[in-house]
Each structure stands twice: as C-alpha cells, then as structure tokens.
XYZ file of C-alpha atoms in Angstrom:
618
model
C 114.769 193.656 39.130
C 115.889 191.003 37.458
C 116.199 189.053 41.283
C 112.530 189.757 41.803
C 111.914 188.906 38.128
C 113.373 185.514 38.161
C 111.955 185.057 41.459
C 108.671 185.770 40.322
C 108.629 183.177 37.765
C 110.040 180.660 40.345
C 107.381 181.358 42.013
C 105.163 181.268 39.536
C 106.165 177.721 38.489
C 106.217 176.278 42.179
C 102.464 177.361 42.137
C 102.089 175.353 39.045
C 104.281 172.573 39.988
C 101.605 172.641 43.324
C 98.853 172.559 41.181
C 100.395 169.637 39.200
C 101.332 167.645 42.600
C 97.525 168.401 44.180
C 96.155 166.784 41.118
C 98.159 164.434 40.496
C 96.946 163.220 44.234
C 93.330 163.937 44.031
C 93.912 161.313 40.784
C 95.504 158.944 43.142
C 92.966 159.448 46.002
C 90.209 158.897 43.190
C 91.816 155.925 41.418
C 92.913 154.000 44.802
C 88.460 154.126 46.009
C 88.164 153.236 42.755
C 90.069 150.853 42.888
C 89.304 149.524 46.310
C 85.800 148.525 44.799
C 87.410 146.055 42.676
C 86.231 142.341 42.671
C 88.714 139.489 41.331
C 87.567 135.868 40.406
C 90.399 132.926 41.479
C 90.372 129.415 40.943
C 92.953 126.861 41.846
C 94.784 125.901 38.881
C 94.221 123.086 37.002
C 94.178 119.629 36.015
C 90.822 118.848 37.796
C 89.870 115.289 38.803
C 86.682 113.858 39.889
C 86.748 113.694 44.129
C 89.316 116.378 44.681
C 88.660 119.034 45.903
C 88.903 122.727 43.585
C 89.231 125.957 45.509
C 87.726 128.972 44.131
C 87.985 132.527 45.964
C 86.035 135.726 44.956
C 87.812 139.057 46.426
C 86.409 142.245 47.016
C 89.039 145.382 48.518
C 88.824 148.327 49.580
C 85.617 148.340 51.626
C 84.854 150.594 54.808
C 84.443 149.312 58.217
C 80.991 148.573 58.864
C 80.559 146.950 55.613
C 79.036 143.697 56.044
C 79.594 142.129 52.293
C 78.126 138.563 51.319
C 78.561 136.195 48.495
C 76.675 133.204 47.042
C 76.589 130.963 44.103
C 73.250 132.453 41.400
C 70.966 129.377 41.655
C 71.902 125.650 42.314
C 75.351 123.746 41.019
C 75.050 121.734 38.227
C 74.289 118.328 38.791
C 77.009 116.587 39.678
C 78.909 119.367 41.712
C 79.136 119.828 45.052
C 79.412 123.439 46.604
C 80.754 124.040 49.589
C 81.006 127.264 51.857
C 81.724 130.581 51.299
C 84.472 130.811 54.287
C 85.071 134.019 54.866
C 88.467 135.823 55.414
C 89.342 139.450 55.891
C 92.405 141.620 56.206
C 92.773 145.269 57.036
C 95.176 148.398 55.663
C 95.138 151.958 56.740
C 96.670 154.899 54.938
C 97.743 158.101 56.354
C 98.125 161.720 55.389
C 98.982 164.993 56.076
C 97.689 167.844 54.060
C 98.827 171.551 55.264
C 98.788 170.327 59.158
C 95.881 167.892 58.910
C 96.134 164.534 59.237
C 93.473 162.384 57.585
C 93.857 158.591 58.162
C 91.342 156.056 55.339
C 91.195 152.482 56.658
C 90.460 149.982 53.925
C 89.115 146.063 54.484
C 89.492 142.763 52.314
C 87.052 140.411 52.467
C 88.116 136.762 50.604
C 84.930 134.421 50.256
C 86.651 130.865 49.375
C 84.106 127.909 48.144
C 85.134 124.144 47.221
C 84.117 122.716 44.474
C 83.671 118.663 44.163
C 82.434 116.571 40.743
C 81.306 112.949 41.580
C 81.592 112.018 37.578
C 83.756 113.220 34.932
C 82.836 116.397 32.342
C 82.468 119.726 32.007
C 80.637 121.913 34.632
C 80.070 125.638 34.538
C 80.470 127.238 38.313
C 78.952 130.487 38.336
C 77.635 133.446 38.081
C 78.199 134.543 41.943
C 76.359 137.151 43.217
C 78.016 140.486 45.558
C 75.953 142.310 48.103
C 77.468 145.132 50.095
C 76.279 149.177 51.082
C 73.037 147.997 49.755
C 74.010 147.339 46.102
C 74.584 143.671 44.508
C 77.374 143.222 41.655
C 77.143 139.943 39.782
C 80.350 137.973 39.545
C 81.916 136.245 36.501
C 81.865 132.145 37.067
C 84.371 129.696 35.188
C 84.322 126.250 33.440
C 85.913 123.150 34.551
C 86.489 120.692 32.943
C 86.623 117.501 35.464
C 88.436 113.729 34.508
C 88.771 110.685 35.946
C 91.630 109.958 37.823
C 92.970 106.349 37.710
C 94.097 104.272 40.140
C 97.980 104.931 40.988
C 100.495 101.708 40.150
C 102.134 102.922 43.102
C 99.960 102.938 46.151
C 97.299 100.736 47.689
C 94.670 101.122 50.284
C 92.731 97.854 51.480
C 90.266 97.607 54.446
C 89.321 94.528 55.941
C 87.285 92.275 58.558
C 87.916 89.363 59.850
C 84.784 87.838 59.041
C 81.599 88.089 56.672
C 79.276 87.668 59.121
C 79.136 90.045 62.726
C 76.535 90.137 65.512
C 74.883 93.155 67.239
C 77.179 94.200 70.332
C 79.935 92.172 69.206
C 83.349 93.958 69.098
C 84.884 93.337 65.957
C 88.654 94.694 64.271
C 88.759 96.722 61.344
C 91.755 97.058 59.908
C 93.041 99.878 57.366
C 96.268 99.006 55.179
C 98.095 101.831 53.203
C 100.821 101.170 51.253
C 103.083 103.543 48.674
C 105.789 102.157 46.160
C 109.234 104.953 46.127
C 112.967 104.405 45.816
C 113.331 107.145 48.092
C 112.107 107.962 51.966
C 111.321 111.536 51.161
C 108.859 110.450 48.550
C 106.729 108.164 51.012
C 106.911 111.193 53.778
C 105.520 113.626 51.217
C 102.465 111.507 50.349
C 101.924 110.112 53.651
C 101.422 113.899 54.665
C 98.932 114.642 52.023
C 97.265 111.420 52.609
C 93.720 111.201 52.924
C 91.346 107.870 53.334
C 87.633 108.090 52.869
C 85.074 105.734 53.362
C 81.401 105.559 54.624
C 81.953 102.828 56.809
C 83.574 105.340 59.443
C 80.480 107.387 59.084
C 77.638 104.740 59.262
C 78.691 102.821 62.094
C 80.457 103.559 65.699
C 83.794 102.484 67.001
C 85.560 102.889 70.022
C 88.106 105.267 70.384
C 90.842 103.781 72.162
C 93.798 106.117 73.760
C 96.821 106.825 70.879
C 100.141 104.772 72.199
C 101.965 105.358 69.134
C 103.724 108.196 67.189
C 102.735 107.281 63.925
C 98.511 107.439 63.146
C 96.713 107.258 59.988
C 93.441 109.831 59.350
C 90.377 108.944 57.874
C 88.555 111.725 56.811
C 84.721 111.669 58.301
C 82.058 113.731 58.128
C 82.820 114.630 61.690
C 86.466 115.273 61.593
C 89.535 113.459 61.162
C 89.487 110.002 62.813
C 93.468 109.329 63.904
C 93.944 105.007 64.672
C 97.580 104.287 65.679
C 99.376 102.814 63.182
C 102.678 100.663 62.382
C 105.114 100.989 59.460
C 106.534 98.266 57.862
C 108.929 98.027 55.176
C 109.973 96.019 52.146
C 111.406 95.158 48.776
C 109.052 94.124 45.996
C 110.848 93.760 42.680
C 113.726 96.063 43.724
C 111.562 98.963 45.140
C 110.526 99.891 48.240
C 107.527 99.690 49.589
C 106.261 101.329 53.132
C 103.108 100.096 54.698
C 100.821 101.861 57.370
C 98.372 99.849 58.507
C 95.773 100.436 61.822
C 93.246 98.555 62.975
C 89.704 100.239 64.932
C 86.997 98.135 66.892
C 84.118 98.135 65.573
C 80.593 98.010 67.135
C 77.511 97.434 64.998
C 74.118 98.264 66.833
C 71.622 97.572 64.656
C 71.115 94.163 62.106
C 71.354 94.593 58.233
C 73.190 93.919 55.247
C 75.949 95.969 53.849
C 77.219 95.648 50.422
C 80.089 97.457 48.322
C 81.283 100.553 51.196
C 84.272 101.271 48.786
C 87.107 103.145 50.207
C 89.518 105.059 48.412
C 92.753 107.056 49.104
C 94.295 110.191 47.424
C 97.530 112.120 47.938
C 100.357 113.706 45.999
C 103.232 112.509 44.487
C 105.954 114.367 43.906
C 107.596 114.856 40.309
C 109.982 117.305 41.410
C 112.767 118.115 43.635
C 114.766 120.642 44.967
C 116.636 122.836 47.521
C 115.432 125.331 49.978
C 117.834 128.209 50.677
C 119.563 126.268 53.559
C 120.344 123.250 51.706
C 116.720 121.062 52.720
C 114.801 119.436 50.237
C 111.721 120.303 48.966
C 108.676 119.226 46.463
C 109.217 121.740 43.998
C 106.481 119.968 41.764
C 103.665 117.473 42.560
C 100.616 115.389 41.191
C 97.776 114.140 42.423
C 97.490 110.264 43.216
C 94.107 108.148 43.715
C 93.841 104.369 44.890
C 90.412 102.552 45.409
C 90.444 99.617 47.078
C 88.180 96.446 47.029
C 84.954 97.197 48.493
C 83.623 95.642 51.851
C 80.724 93.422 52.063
C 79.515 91.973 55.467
C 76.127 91.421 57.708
C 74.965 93.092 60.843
C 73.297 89.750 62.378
C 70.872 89.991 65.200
C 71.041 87.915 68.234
C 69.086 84.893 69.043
C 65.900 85.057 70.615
C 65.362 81.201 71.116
C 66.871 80.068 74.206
C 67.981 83.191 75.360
C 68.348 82.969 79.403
C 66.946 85.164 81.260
C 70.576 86.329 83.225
C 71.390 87.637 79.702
C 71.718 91.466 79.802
C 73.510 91.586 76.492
C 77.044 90.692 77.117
C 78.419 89.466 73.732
C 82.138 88.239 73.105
C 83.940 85.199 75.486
C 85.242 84.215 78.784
C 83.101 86.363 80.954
C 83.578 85.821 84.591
C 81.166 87.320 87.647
C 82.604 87.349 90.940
C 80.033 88.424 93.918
C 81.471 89.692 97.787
C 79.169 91.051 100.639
C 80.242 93.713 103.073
C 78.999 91.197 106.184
C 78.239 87.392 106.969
C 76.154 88.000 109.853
C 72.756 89.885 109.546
C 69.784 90.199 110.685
C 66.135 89.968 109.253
C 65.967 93.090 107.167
C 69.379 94.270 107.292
C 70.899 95.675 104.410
C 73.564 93.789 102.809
C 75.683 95.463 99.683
C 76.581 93.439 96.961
C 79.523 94.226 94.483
C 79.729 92.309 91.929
C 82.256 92.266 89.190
C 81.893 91.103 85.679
C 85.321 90.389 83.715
C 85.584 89.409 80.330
C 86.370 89.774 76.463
C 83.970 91.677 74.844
C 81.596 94.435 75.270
C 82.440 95.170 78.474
C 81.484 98.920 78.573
C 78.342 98.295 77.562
C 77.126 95.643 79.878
C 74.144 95.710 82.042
C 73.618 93.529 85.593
C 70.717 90.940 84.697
C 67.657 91.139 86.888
C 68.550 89.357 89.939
C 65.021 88.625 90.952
C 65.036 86.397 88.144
C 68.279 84.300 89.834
C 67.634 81.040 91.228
C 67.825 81.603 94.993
C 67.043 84.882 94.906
C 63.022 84.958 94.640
C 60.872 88.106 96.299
C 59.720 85.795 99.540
C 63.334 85.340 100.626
C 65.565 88.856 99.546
C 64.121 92.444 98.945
C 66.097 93.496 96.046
C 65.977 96.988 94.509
C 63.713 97.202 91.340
C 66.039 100.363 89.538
C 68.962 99.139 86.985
C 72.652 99.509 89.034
C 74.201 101.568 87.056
C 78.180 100.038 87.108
C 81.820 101.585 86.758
C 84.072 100.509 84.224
C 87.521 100.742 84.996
C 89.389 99.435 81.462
C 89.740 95.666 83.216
C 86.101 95.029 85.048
C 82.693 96.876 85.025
C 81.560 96.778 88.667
C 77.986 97.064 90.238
C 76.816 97.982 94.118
C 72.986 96.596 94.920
C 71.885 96.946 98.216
C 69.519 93.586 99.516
C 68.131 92.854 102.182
C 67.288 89.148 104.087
C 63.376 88.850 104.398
C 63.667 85.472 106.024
C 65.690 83.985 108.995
C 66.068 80.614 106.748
C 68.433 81.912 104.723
C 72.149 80.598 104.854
C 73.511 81.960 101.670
C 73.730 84.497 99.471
C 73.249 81.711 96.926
C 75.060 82.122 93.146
C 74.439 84.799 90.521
C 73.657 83.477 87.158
C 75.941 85.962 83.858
C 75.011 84.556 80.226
C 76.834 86.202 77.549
C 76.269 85.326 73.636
C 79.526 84.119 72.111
C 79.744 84.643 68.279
C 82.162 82.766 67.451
C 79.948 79.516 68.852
C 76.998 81.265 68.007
C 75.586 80.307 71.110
C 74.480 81.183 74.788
C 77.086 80.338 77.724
C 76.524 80.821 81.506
C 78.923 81.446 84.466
C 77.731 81.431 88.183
C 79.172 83.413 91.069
C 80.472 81.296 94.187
C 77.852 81.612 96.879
C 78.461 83.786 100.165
C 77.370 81.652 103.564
C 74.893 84.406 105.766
C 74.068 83.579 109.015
C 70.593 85.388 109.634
C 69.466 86.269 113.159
C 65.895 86.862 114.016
C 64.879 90.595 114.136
C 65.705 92.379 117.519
C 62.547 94.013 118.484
C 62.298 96.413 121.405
C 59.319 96.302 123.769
C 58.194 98.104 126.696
C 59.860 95.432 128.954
C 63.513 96.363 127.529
C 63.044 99.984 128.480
C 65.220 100.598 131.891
C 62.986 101.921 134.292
C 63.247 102.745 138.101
C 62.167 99.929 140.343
C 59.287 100.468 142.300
C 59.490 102.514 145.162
C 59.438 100.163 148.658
C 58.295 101.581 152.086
C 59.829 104.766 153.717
C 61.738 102.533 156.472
C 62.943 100.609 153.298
C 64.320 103.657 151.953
C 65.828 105.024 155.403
C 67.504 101.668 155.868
C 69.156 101.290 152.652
C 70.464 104.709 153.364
C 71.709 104.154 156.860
C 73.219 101.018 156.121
C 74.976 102.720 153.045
C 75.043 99.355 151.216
C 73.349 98.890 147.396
C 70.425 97.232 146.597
C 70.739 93.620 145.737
C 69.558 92.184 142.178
C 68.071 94.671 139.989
C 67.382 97.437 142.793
C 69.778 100.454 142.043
C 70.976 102.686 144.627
C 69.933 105.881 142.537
C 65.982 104.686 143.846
C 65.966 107.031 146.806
C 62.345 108.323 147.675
C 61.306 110.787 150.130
C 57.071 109.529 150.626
C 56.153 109.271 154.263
C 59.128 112.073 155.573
C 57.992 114.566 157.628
C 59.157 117.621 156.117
C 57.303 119.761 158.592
C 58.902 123.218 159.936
C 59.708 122.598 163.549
C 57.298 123.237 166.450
C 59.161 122.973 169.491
C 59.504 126.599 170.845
C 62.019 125.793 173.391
C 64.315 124.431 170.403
C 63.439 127.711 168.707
C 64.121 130.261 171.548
C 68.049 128.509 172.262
C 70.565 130.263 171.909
C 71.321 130.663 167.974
C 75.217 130.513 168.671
C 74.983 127.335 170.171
C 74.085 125.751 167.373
C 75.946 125.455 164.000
C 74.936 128.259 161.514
C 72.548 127.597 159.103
C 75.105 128.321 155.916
C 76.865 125.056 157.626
C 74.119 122.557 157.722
C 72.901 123.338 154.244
C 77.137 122.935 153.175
C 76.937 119.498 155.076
C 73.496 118.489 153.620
C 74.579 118.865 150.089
C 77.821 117.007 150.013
C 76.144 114.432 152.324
C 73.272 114.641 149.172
C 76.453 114.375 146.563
C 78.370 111.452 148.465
C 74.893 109.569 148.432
C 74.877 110.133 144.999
C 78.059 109.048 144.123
C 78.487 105.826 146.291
C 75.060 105.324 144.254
C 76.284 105.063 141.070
C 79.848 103.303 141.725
C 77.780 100.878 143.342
C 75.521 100.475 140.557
C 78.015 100.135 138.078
C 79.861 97.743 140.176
C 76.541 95.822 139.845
C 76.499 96.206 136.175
C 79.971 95.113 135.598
C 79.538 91.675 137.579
C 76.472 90.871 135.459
C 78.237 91.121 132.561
C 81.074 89.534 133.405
C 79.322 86.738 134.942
C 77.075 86.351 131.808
C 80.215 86.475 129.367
C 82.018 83.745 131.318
C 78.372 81.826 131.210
C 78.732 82.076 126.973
C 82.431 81.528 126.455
C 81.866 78.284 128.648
C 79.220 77.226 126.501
C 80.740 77.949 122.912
C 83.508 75.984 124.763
C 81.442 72.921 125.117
C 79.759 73.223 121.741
C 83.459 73.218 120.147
C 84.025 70.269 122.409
C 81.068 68.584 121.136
C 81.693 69.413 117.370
C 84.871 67.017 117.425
C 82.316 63.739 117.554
C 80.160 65.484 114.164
C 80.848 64.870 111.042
C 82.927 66.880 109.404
C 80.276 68.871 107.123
C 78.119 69.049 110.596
C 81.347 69.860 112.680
C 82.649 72.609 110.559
C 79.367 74.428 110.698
C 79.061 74.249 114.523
C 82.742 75.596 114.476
C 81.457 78.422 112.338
C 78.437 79.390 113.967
C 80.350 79.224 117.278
C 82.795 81.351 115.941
C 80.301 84.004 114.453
C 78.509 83.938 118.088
C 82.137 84.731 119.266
C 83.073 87.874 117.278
C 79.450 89.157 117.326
C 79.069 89.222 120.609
C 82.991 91.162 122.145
C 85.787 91.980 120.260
C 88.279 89.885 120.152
C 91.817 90.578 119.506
C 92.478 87.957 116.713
C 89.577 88.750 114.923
C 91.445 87.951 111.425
C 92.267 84.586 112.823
C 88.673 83.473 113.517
C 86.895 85.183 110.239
C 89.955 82.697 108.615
C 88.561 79.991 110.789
C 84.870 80.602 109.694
C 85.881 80.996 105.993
C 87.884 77.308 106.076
C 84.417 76.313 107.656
C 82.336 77.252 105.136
C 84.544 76.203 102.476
C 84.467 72.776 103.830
C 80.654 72.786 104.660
C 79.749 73.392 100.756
C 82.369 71.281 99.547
C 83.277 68.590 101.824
C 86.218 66.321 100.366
C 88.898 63.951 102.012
C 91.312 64.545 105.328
C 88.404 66.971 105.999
C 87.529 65.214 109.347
C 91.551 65.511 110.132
C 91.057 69.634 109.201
C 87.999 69.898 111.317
C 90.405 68.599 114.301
C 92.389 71.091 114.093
C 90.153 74.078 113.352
C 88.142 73.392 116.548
C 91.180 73.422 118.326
C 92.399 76.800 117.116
C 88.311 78.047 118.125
C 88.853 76.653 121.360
C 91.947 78.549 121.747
C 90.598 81.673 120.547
C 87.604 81.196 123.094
C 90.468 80.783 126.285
C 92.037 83.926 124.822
C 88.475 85.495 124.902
C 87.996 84.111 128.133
C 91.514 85.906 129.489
C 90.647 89.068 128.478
C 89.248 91.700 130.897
C-alpha cells in the first residue's frame, strides 16, 4: 500500500510538474509571436558631421512568409537633410517541435529597412516619425534627433584638382589632374585612410571624360552620381618637416561639348584617421579606433570656349588638337570611265581623334561633281587607338582625269587658336574610255556560202581561212531524199554492210569532223593572238625607244603609260618590278628635280627589258 501510495503521489506530481512544463511553453510560444512583432529603431552612433553620411535602420522580426512589410519616412526631411533609400534586407529562422509525436515547424522572417541620412549645413534636425505597414495594419515608428557640425578641414591631408589652363575649347582634349595627399609617421596610417578615401566633386558629373584602360595597380575613386570613377594613379613620397607625406595623384582627359563658364566646382575629400591601434588574435594590426577626416580644396574656375566661325575651311569636320596628318591610297591606278575606285584614307594625329568626321570631299579642290561621283552618306571610320580610318567608294566620270588629286584635313589648334590645313599626296589614275559592247562584238556564225562551198571545205578537210570557222558546216541544197533505185533496193542485203555499221561509221565520221573543227579553230585563234601580242610588245618597244629623246617629265610619263599598257594587257611575271617602275615615274612626273634625265635612262631600260621578257614568254 504504501508502494502504490507513494506511487500515486509521484504520479500525481509528474501530472503537475506536466501541467507546469505545458504552460510554461504555451508562455514561451505566446511571448516568442509576441515578441516576433517587435520593431527596434538604430542609428549609427555619433559625432555627426555635415556631408557624411548617418545610417539609420528600422527592424521588424518575427514576420510570416508572405508578409510583404514596407517602411517610409512620415512626410518630407527637414530642410537641409537628405534621405536616402529604404534598402531592404531580410534574414530567415525556423523553429521546430515535437509535441506527443507531432512535429510542428514555425518559420520566422527579418526584414532590416536601412536609410542614409545627409545635412548640407550644420544644426539640429529631427528624422522621423517612420511609418510600418504589414498584414494590413500600419505601426508608427519612433524618429531621433541629430545634432549635425561642421567638420574642419584636416592639417593632415590635402586634395587639389587642377587644369592646365583657364581657358578650353569645345572638342579639345584637355588633362585633369587629381592630387591627394595625407601627412603620417607611419605606413599603416596612410593605408587606412587611403581605403576609406572618398573624393567628390561635380566636375566628374557635369562633364564627360574618356575612360582610358587601367595600367596601374594603384587607382584613386571619385565618387559620381553614376558610380565610382577609378583613374590610375602614382604614389610618391616625402619628408616635410620630419613627417611623411604620401601623395596619389591621377590625371583624366577631359572633353567639354558645349561653351560656358564655370566658376567655383569645389572638391572635397573625406576619410578616417585612425586614433587607435591594436592586435588581432594572430598578431596583425588593426584600427581599433578611428575619426573622421575632411579636406576641401581650392575650387576650379575655367571656360568652355566655342570654336571660331570666321575663317573656318570648309575641309574642317571638327578635328581639334595638333599635328594631324591624312594619308589617301587607292585599290587601282588604272580605271575606266565609271569604275569604282575605293579610297582609304587615314587621319593621324593629337587630339580628338575618336571623334573625328571625314570632311565633305565634294567640297575638295579637284574633286568637283563633273569629274568624280562621290557618295553623298557620311563614311562612318574605325578607330584603332593610333589612326581613325575611312573607305569611300568614287568613281571617274571623265576620261581627263590623271589624278586622284589631294584631300584637304583642317583641324583647329587651341593652343594657336587658329585653323591649320594638311593635304594628302595625290594618286596618278590613268582613265580609259568606257568599253561599250555593240552588236558588232557579239561572235556570230559567218554566213553560210554555197553547198559546193560547204562539200569542198569538207572534202578537202582543211579550215577556213580568216574569220571562217570550221564549226560553219551547212546542209542547204543536199538531197536528203530516200533512195529510188529499185535494183539498189532488191540486192542482196548481205552484200552490203549492215545498217548498225554505216550509222557507227557516220557518227564518228560526224565526231572527227567535229573535232578537227575546233582544233583547227583554236589553232586559228591562238595565231591571232599571238600575232597581235607580238604587234603591241613591238610597239611599246618603240615608244620606250622614243621616250629616251623626251624630256624627262615627258619621258617618265611615256615610260609609265607604256608600262600600265604592259601589265593591263598579259600578266607578266615581274609585275612588282614594273608597278616600281611606274611609281618612280610618277614620282618624277609631279616632281621633276636634278639627275632626273640620268634616272629616266635607266628606267626605260629596265621597261624595255621587262617588254623582251614579255616578249619571251609563251
């Protein structure tokens, strides 16, 4: 009894120690959603200076999924505050339990909404109230004060951004260069605030600049509206009254596009300092304690000019810097009337290269509508970091012209403030007349001669003479009758050869004809045209010969357009050697200058024996 008595009461205080332990949980389980549905106000901790940056963060836990919550500021920010964001952050925890077999599993979400706060003047500013919307219900949110000052300028660091010059055009590619420099007796110290640094200033915003590749390790970022702009950079170092001091400096290109005055773009620089040191847990040193550093430097003043109008040429396509070059080369020399020819031409310079356009060449000198059809859309050109190239297609309207005559490139120079103009060298064309076919250069059969003509050139087996071809064979006026004689139709069949053997015999008879035709017409062909070859090398032979008596401008070009009649009509197996010929020919015809008669000498002799070689050939 007393077993089951003591038993009893154990069992009777397990049941209430299970009663204690269920609530006890249901407590938990009520306090942890109660909890979940907690919101908690952060701010970054304090001092606060005007132009950094404060963090605040609003948190709300312990929401379900499928909660969507949002956050925003009540109302505007005071004047004089800028608000940025909410960016929104969430994590996720799950909790799991079993109750008498059954497991129940709660996932709970945290949602972090972060803003930044900015003050552009010193005072205090109230942030707040914020306002909490989630499972349909809003919850208003406790703001803060802040209380902003003015941070001064750090004795040790300097920023400083400079131009070469007060006074820039449009187009005109001009260095900027950004200087940073930081005060420390130690190397860790620099390293710290050259991490943290950041450089602001609207200049980077207001105006474009080319973004060159990086080539070194070391960059400095300015902060822009769109990003971080990174500029390679070099580090310098030295002592100033027994401290040392570590400048970055980088330098950008800058490219103004529109004319205007700009007065007072400040720039300014902020970053930490630190005020502490100490060890990490392997020995490495760390900031342990920091404060924020500011440094304005002197603001920039400079004007945007535009560029002249007055005596602008008209082969300027708005190339701006110095030493521009154009240099023009034609895929052929020899054309004729309405051919295409295709240009490239290659512009080379310092300056805006990029961004140059090919000036109108209709407006060139040389180049007017009655003598070259020239495309009337822009060439759009490649730029390949040295040259920017362009590819126009032209085309010879008259057999007068000799040259594809110079190309006019004006560029504005800023530095003389003034206009300059380069020419191409020109490109000698020899123009033919246009080949036109008529019905008398269409290869036709000859006409047809008498039957006994026919019978007799094909007895006798020989060709025709001149332009009569063998292949003219004509059957008009053969009797083609089926035999009458009935005594030639009543002999003996096996007498005769069968009829499968004649019509064997006629057709190769029929093919040989055939064949011996053409040989012998080719044959034909082949003797004309070597008999008109040696007729044309004979003559370019005796205008060579006659070109040594000329003077030497008048020599050379006979010797040229000898040579041109030369390769365009065979190929020749020194082809190199005569274009080399032609091009001392035409070098000598547009600028004619002493010992040239001595250099014509010899040039016709090396034509004449390129014409013997032609000659030898089969």
């Amino acid at each position: 009894m007393k077993f089951i008595r003591r038993m009893t009461r154990s069992s009777g205080w397990l049941t209430w120690s299970g009663l204690a332990c269920t609530a006890t949980l249901l407590s938990l389980a009520c306090w942890t959603h109660a909890a979940a549905q907690e919101i908690h106000f952060a701010r970054q901790r304090g001092p606060y200076y005007v132009g950094e940056p404060v963090v605040i963060q609003i948190l709300v836990n312990g929401l379900e999924p499928g909660d969507q919550p949002t956050c925003r500021l009540q109302g505007d920010p005071p004047a004089g505050i800028t608000l940025q964001g909410p960016q929104v952050s969430q994590s996720s925890r799950s909790f799991t339990q079993i109750i008498n077999g059954r497991v129940s599993r709660t996932e709970s979400i945290d949602y972090r909404f972060s803003f930044v706060v900015t003050a552009d003047r010193e005072g205090e500013y109230t942030i707040g109230p914020f306002e909490m919307v989630y499972r349909q219900t809003t919850r208003e949110v406790e703001g803060a004060t802040f209380q902003f000052g003015q941070l001064e300028n750090d004795p040790d660091m300097q920023i400083a951004l400079t131009l070469p010059k007060a006074a820039v055009y449009v187009g005109e590619e001009v260095p900027v260069t950004v200087r940073w420099s930081f005060f420390a007796d130690e190397m860790p110290a620099v390293q710290y605030a050259f991490s943290n640094l950041q450089i602001r200033s609207p200049l980077f915003d207001q105006f474009t600049f080319q973004d060159p590749p990086r080539q070194s390790r070391t960059a400095l970022t300015i902060a822009t509206a769109k990003g971080g702009l990174e500029i390679d950079a070099e580090v310098t170092q030295e002592e100033q009254g027994g401290r040392r001091c570590v400048t970055v400096s980088g330098t950008l290109t800058l490219v103004p596009d529109t004319p205007g005055k700009h007065e007072q773009i400040p720039i300014t620089c902020r970053t930490k300092k630190v005020t502490q040191w100490g060890r990490s847990l392997f020995g490495d040193l760390t900031a342990r304690n920091d404060v924020p550093a500011l440094a304005a430097g002197v603001p920039l003043s400079f004007e945007v000019k535009a560029i002249p109008s007055a005596d602008r040429p008209a082969s300027f396509a708005g190339a701006v810097g110095s030493d521009f070059s154009i240099a023009v080369s034609a895929n052929r020399s020899i054309v004729r009337v309405g051919d295409p020819i295709s240009l490239t031409l290659s512009v080379r310079g310092r300056g805006n290269l990029e961004r140059v356009s090919l000036p109108a060449l209709d407006q060139n000198p040389g180049m007017s509508a009655d003598l070259f059809q020239i495309p009337s859309e822009q060439a759009a050109g490649t730029f390949d970091g040295t040259a920017k190239q362009f590819k126009v297609n032209v085309r010879v309207k008259d057999q007068r012209v000799t040259q594809i005559p110079p190309i006019d490139f004006s560029w504005f120079d800023p530095a003389l403030e003034q206009f300059q103009t380069t020419q191409s060298k020109p490109i000698a064309l020899q123009v033919m007349e246009t080949q036109v076919v008529s019905a008398a250069d269409v290869v036709s059969a000859a006409p047809a001669g008498s039957s006994g003509q026919a019978a007799g050139a094909s007895a006798n087996g020989s060709a025709p003479s001149g332009s009569e071809s063998p292949s003219n064979l004509t059957f008009v006026g053969a009797n083609l009758a089926i035999e009458q004689d009935a005594a030639l139709l009543l002999a003996n069949a096996a007498s005769r050869a069968s009829p499968r053997a004649v019509a064997i015999g006629l057709y190769a008879l029929a093919a040989l004809v055939l064949v011996g035709g053409v040989v012998a017409r080719l044959r034909a062909e082949v003797d004309t045209q070597s008999l008109q070859r040696k007729k044309r090398l004979k003559a370019l032979g005796r205008q060579l010969a006659s070109a040594a008596s000329l003077p030497p401008r008048d020599a050379a070009d006979a010797i040229a357009r000898a040579l041109r009649e030369l390769v365009a009509g065979q190929a020749i197996r020194r082809r190199a050697a005569a274009d080399s010929i032609i091009a001392q020919c035409e070098n000598i015809v547009y600028a004619t200058g002493p010992g040239d008669m001595e250099r014509v000498r010899q040039l016709a002799q090396q034509a004449r024996e390129l014409v013997d070689e032609a000659a030898e050939e089969p």
